[in-house]
XYZ file of C-alpha atoms in Angstrom:
457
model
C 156.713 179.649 43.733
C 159.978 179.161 45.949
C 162.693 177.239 44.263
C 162.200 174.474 42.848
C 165.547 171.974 42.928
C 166.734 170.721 39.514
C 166.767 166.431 39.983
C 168.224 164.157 37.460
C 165.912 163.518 34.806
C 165.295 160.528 31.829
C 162.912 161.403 29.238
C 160.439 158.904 28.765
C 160.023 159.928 25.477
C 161.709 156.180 23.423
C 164.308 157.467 20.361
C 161.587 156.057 18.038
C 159.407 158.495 19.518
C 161.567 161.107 19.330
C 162.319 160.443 15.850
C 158.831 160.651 14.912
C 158.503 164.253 17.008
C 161.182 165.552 14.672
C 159.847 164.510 11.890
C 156.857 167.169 12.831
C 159.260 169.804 13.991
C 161.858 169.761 11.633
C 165.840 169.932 12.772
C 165.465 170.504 16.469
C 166.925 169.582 19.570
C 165.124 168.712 22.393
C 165.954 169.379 25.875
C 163.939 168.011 28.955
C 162.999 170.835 31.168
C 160.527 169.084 33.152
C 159.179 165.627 34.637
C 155.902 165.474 36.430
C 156.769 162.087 37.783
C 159.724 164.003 39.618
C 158.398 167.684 40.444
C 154.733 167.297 40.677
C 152.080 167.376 39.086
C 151.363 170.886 39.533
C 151.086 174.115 37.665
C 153.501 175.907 40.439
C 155.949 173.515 39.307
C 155.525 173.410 35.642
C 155.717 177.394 35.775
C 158.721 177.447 37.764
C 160.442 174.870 34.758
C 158.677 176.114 31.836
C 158.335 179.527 31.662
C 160.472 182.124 29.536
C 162.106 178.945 27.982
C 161.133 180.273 24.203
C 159.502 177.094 21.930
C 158.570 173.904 23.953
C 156.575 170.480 23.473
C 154.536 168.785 25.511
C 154.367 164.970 26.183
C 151.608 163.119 27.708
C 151.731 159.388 28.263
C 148.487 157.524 29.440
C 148.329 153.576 31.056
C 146.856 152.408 27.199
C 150.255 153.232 25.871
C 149.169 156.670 24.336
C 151.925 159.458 23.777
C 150.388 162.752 22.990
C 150.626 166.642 23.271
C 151.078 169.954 22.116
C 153.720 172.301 20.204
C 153.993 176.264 21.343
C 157.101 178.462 19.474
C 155.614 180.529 22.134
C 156.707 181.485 25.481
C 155.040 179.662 28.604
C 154.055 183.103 31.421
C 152.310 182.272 34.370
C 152.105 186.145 34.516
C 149.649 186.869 32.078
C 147.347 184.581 34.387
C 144.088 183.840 32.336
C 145.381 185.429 28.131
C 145.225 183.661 25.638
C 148.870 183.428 23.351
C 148.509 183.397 19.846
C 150.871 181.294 18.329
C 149.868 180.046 14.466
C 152.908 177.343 14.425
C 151.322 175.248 17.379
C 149.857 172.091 16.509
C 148.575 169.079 18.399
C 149.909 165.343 17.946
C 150.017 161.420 18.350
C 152.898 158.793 18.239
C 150.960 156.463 18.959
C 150.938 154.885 15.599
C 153.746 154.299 12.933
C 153.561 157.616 11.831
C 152.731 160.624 13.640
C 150.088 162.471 13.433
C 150.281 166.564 13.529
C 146.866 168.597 14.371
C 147.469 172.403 13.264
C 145.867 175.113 15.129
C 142.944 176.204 13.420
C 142.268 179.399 15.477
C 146.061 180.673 16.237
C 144.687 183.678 18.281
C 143.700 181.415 20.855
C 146.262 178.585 20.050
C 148.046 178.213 24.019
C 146.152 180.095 27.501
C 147.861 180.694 30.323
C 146.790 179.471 33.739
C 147.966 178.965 37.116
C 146.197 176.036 38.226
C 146.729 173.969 35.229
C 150.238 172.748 33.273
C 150.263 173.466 29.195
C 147.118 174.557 28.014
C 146.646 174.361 23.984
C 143.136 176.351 23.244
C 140.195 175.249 24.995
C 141.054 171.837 23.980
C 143.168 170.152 25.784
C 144.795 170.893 28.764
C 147.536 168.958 31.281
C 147.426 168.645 34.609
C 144.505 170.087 35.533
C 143.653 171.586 38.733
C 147.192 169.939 40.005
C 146.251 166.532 39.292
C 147.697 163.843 36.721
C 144.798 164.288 34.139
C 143.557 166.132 31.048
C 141.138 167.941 29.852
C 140.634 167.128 26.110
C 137.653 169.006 24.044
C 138.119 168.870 20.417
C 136.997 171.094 17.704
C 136.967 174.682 19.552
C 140.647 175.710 18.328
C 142.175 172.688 17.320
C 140.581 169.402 14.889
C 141.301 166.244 16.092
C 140.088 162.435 17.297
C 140.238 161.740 20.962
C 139.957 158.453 20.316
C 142.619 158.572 17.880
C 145.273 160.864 19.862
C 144.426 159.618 23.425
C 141.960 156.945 23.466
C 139.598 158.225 25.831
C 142.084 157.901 28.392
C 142.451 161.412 30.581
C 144.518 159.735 33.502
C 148.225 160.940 32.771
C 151.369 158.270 34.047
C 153.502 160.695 33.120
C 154.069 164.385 31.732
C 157.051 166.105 30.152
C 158.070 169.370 28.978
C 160.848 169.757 26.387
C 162.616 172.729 24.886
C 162.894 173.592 21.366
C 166.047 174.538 20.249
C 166.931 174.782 16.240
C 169.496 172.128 14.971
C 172.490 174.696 13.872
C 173.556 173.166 11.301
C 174.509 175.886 8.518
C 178.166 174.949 7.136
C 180.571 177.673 5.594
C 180.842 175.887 1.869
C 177.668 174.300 0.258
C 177.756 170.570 -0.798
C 176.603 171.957 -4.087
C 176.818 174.993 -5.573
C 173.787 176.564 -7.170
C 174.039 180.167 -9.103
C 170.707 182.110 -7.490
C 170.315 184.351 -10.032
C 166.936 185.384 -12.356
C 169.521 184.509 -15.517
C 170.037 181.382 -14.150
C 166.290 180.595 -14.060
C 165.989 181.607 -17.582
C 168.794 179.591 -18.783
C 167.462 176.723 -16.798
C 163.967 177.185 -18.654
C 165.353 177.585 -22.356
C 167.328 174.203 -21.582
C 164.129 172.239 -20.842
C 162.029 174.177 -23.540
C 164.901 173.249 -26.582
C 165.180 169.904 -25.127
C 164.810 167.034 -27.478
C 165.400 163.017 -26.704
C 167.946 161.723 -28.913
C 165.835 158.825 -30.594
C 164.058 160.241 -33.449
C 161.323 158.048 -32.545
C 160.499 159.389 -29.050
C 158.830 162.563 -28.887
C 159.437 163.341 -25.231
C 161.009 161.583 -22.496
C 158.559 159.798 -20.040
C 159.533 159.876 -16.342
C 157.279 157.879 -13.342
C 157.235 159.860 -10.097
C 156.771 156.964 -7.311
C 156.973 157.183 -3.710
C 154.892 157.298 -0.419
C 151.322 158.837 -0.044
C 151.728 162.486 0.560
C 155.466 162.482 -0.370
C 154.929 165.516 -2.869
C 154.546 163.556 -6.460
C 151.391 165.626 -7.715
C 152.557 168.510 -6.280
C 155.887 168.497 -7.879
C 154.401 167.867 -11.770
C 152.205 170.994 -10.234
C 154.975 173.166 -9.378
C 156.794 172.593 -12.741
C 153.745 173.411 -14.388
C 153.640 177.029 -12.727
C 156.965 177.345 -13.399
C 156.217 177.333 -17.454
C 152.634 178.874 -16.333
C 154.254 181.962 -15.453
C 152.031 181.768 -11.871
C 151.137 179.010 -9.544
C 148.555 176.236 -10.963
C 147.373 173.408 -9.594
C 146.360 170.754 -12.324
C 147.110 167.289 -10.426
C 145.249 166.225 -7.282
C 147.430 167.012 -4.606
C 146.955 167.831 -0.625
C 147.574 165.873 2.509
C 145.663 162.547 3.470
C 146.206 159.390 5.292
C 145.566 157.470 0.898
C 146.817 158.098 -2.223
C 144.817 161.122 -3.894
C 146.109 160.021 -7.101
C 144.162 156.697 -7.776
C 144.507 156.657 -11.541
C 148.115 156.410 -13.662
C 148.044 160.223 -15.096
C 150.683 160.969 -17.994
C 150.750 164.837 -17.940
C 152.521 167.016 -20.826
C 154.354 170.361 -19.340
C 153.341 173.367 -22.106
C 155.772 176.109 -22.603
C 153.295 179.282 -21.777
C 149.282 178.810 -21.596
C 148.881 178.513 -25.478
C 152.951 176.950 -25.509
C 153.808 173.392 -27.314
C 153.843 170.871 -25.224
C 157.986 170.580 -23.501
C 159.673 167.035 -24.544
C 158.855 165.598 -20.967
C 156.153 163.769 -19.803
C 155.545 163.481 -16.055
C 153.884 159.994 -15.060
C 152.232 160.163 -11.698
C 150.794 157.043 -9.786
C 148.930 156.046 -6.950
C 150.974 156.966 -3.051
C 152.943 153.712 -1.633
C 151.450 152.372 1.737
C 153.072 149.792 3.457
C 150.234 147.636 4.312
C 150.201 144.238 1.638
C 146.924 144.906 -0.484
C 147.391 148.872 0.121
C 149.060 151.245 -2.306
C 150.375 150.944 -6.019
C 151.260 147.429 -6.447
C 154.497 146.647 -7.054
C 153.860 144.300 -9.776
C 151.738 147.623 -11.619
C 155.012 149.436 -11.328
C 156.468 146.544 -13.861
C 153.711 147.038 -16.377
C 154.230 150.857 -16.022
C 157.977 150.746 -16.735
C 157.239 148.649 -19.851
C 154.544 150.899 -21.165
C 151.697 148.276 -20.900
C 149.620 150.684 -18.669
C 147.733 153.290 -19.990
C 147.177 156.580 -19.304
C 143.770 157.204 -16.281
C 144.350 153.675 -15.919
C 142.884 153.024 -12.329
C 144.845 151.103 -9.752
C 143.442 148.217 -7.842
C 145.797 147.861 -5.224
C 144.535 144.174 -4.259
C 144.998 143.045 -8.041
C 147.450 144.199 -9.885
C 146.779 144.734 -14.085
C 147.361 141.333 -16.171
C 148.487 141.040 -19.381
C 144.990 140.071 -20.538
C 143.004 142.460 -18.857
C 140.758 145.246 -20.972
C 143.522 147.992 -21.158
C 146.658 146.316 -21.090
C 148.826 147.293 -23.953
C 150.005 144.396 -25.455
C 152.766 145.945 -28.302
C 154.552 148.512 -26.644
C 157.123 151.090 -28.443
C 160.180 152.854 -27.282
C 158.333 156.240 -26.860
C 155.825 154.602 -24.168
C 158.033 152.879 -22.088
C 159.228 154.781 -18.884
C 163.054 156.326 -19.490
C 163.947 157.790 -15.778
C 162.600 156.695 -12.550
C 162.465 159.158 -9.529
C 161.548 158.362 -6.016
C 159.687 161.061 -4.040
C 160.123 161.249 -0.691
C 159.356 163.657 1.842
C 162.932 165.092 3.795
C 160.914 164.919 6.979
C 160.101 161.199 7.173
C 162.902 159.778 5.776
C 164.104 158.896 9.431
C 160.576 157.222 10.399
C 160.372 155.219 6.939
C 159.167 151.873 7.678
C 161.033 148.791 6.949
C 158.002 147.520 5.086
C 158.040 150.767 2.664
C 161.945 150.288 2.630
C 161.384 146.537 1.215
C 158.716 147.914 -1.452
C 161.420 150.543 -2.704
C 164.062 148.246 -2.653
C 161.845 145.662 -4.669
C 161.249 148.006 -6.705
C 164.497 149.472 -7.480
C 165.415 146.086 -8.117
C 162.924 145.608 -11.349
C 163.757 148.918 -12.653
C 167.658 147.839 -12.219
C 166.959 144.747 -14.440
C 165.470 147.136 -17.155
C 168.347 149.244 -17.330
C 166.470 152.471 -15.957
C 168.283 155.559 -14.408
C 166.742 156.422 -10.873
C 166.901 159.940 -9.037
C 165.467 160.856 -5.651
C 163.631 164.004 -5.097
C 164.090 164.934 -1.369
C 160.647 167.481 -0.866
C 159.527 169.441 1.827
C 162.716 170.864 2.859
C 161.823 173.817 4.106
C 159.644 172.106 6.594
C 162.274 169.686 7.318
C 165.243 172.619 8.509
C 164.277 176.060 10.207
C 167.648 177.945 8.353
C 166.235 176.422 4.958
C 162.703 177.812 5.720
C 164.228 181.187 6.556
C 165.520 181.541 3.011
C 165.711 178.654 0.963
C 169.089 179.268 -0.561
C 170.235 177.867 2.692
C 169.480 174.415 1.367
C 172.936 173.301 0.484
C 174.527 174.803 3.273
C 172.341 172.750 5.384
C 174.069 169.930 7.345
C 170.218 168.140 8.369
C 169.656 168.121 4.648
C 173.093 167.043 3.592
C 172.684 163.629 6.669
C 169.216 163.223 5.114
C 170.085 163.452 1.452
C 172.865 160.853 2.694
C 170.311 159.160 5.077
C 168.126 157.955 1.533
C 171.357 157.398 -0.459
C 172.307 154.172 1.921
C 168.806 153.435 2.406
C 167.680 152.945 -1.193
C 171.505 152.206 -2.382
C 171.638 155.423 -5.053
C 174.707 157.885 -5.251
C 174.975 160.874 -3.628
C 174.613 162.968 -6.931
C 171.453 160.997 -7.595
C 169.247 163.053 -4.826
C 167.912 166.092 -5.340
C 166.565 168.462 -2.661
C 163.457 170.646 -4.030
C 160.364 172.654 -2.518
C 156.823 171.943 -3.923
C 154.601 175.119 -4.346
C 152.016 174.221 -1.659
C 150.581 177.709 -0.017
C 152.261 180.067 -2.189
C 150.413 182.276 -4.705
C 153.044 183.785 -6.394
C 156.041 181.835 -8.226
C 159.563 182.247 -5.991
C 162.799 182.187 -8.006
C 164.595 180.159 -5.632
C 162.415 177.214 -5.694
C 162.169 177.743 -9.274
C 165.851 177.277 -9.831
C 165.848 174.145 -7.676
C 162.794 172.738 -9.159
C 164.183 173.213 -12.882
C 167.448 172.186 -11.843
C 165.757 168.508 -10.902
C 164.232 168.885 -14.480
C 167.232 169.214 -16.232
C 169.002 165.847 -14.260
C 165.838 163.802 -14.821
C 166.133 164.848 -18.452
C 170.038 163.769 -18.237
C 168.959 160.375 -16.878
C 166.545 159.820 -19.560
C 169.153 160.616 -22.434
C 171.639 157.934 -20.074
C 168.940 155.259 -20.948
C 168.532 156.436 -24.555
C 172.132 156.305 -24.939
C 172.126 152.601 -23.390
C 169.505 151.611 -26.085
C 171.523 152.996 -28.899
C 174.213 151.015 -27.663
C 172.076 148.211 -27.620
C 170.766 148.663 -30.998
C 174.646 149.280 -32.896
C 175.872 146.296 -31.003
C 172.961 143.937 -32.335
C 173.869 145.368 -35.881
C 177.701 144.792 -35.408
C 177.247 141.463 -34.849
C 174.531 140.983 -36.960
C 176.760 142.106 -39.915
């Protein structure tokens, strides 16, 4: 191609936006390799930039304010003119909207081509710069799924296009923020803990904990995981996957058994409908209220424009210890917790507020971080030695207002078909502090109930 001059470059790409990328590609950096607006709009160009440069994304920008592209952990190689890469990490996406919007590869043999007259190519399906010009070629459904009114708007005239590299965040630090013993004894011990577990109120049979947080966070999933654990393989008894609303739609009380034909354990995991930030959208926040006082019963379905009264057919008017909630834990997912919205942020914070006045412990589960760090997703033991987990463990801790020692990073069984004692141990280990919170609060009402003898005496 001749050489091709390296200018001074400014992505395009706004930190918001960036944000949002990284919440799709985990702890990356991202370099800017190359700027149509400056070299051309022309596959010599992009080649000459591009190629041999290991993972890289691509940015489109249109005149209706669209931001778009493609991931490759591929190399770009104008030399194999006309093949087809297989790649089965690439994925499609928008930022156009609050949150981004990630379209896997659905056919990763033919997931990025290579081409001389054209810039990236992802598939058949869509396809920069083509034949040298500033436009794209976008034709859903042959190796990718998506909208193309939803990820471009119908508009195929680019204003600008940009080519980053991938580079992984390394983050891994010497000594772990918190040590964890990986070993199979461990697990066990873990597991005999919650099996001999018992609430210290006489009355109370097992301690309740609500799971709340954002749609998709991981709150099924997790009661799912917990299950296999005690299972002995991976089971999936809660409606749980990935969609733009809550799966969950009714409040579910579900009892953990020790084995197939076990006892039920002395926990009870509440799930409720996903958070969404839109007003009218969502669990209510006024529902969470009745929940945490034990009015709501369990397959209770949510209305999230009207939230339960007290005299509505199903509210539980006399409520006992043993049915109110005793630990509250906030799910969120590791790789949004940068692109939270302030609305969702006010919700959580309004509703950390109510559980406050009730005297409730709270704990965060941080999920998904495996897909939130590459060293993590390499081995998973890697989780506390992970700087981008330690900022975003601290990231939630100032934006909900909880402790350090209150967050816990886990992994959800999601794809896995066989039970992994590293997750396990992480997953139990969350267990065993919700189960500490809940004996806090039961501790707090015994409290409550010598001091209303003392001075009733």
């Amino acid at each position: 191609f001749g050489g091709i001059l390296s200018l001074p470059m400014n992505p395009k790409l706004t930190q918001e936006q960036e944000k949002q990328l990284c919440s799709l590609l985990g702890n990356v950096k991202l370099s800017l390799l190359f700027k149509a607006s400056i070299y051309g709009y022309t596959a010599a160009a992009f080649h000459q930039k591009c190629d041999h440069q290991g993972p890289t994304v691509s940015v489109g920008y249109n005149s209706t304010g669209f931001v778009f592209g493609g991931y490759t952990s591929k190399d770009h190689d104008v030399a194999k003119q006309g093949q087809y890469i297989q790649d089965d990490k690439a994925f499609l996406f928008s930022l156009t909207g609050r949150n981004p919007v990630r379209y896997p590869v659905t056919n990763a043999q033919y997931a990025v081509k290579m081409h001389n007259t054209t810039g990236p190519y992802f598939g058949e399906d869509l396809m920069f710069m083509n034949a040298n010009t500033a436009t794209v070629i976008s034709v859903p459904g042959k190796h990718y799924n998506f909208n193309a009114a939803e990820m471009h708007g119908n508009n195929l005239n680019l204003t600008e296009c940009e080519v980053y590299k991938v580079e992984e965040g390394g983050n891994i630090i010497g000594k772990p923020w918190r040590t964890v013993l990986w070993k199979a004894e461990r697990r066990m011990e873990l597991m005999e803990s919650v099996k001999l577990y018992r609430p210290m109120i006489s009355s109370v049979g097992q301690a309740r904990v609500l799971l709340i947080g954002p749609v998709g966070a991981g709150k099924s999933s997790f009661f799912n995981s917990v299950n296999s654990i005690f299972r002995g393989h991976v089971t999936s008894q809660a409606i749980s996957g990935s969609s733009g609303t809550s799966l969950t739609t009714q409040f579910r009380t579900y009892s953990v058994k020790a084995g197939r034909d076990g006892k039920p354990l002395a926990i009870i995991l509440c799930d409720t409908m996903g958070m969404e930030e839109a007003t009218g959208a969502g669990l209510d926040v006024d529902d969470i209220s009745s929940i945490l006082k034990g009015h709501v019963p369990d397959r209770y379905r949510f209305n999230p424009s009207v939230p339960l009264q007290a005299d509505d057919h199903g509210f539980r008017q006399s409520v006992n210890l043993h049915e109110r909630i005793h630990c509250v834990v906030y799910v969120m997912d590791t790789c949004k917790v940068s692109i939270m919205s302030t609305k969702l942020e006010e919700k959580l914070v309004a509703i950390r507020r109510r559980v406050n006045l009730l005297g409730i412990p709270q704990l965060v589960l941080l999920t998904k971080v495996d897909e939130a760090c590459p060293c993590v997703a390499d081995n998973l033991r890697n989780v506390y030695n992970s700087q981008y987990i330690k900022t975003k463990a601290q990231e939630v801790s100032g934006r909900l207002g909880l402790p350090m020692s209150c967050i816990v990073p886990v992994k959800n069984y999601s794809e896995e078909l066989e039970l992994d004692m590293s997750c396990d141990i992480l997953l139990l280990s969350a267990l065993i502090q919700m189960l500490r919170f809940a004996d806090n609060y039961f501790d707090d009402v015994n409290d409550q109930e010598n001091g209303s003898m003392r001075r009733s005496l």
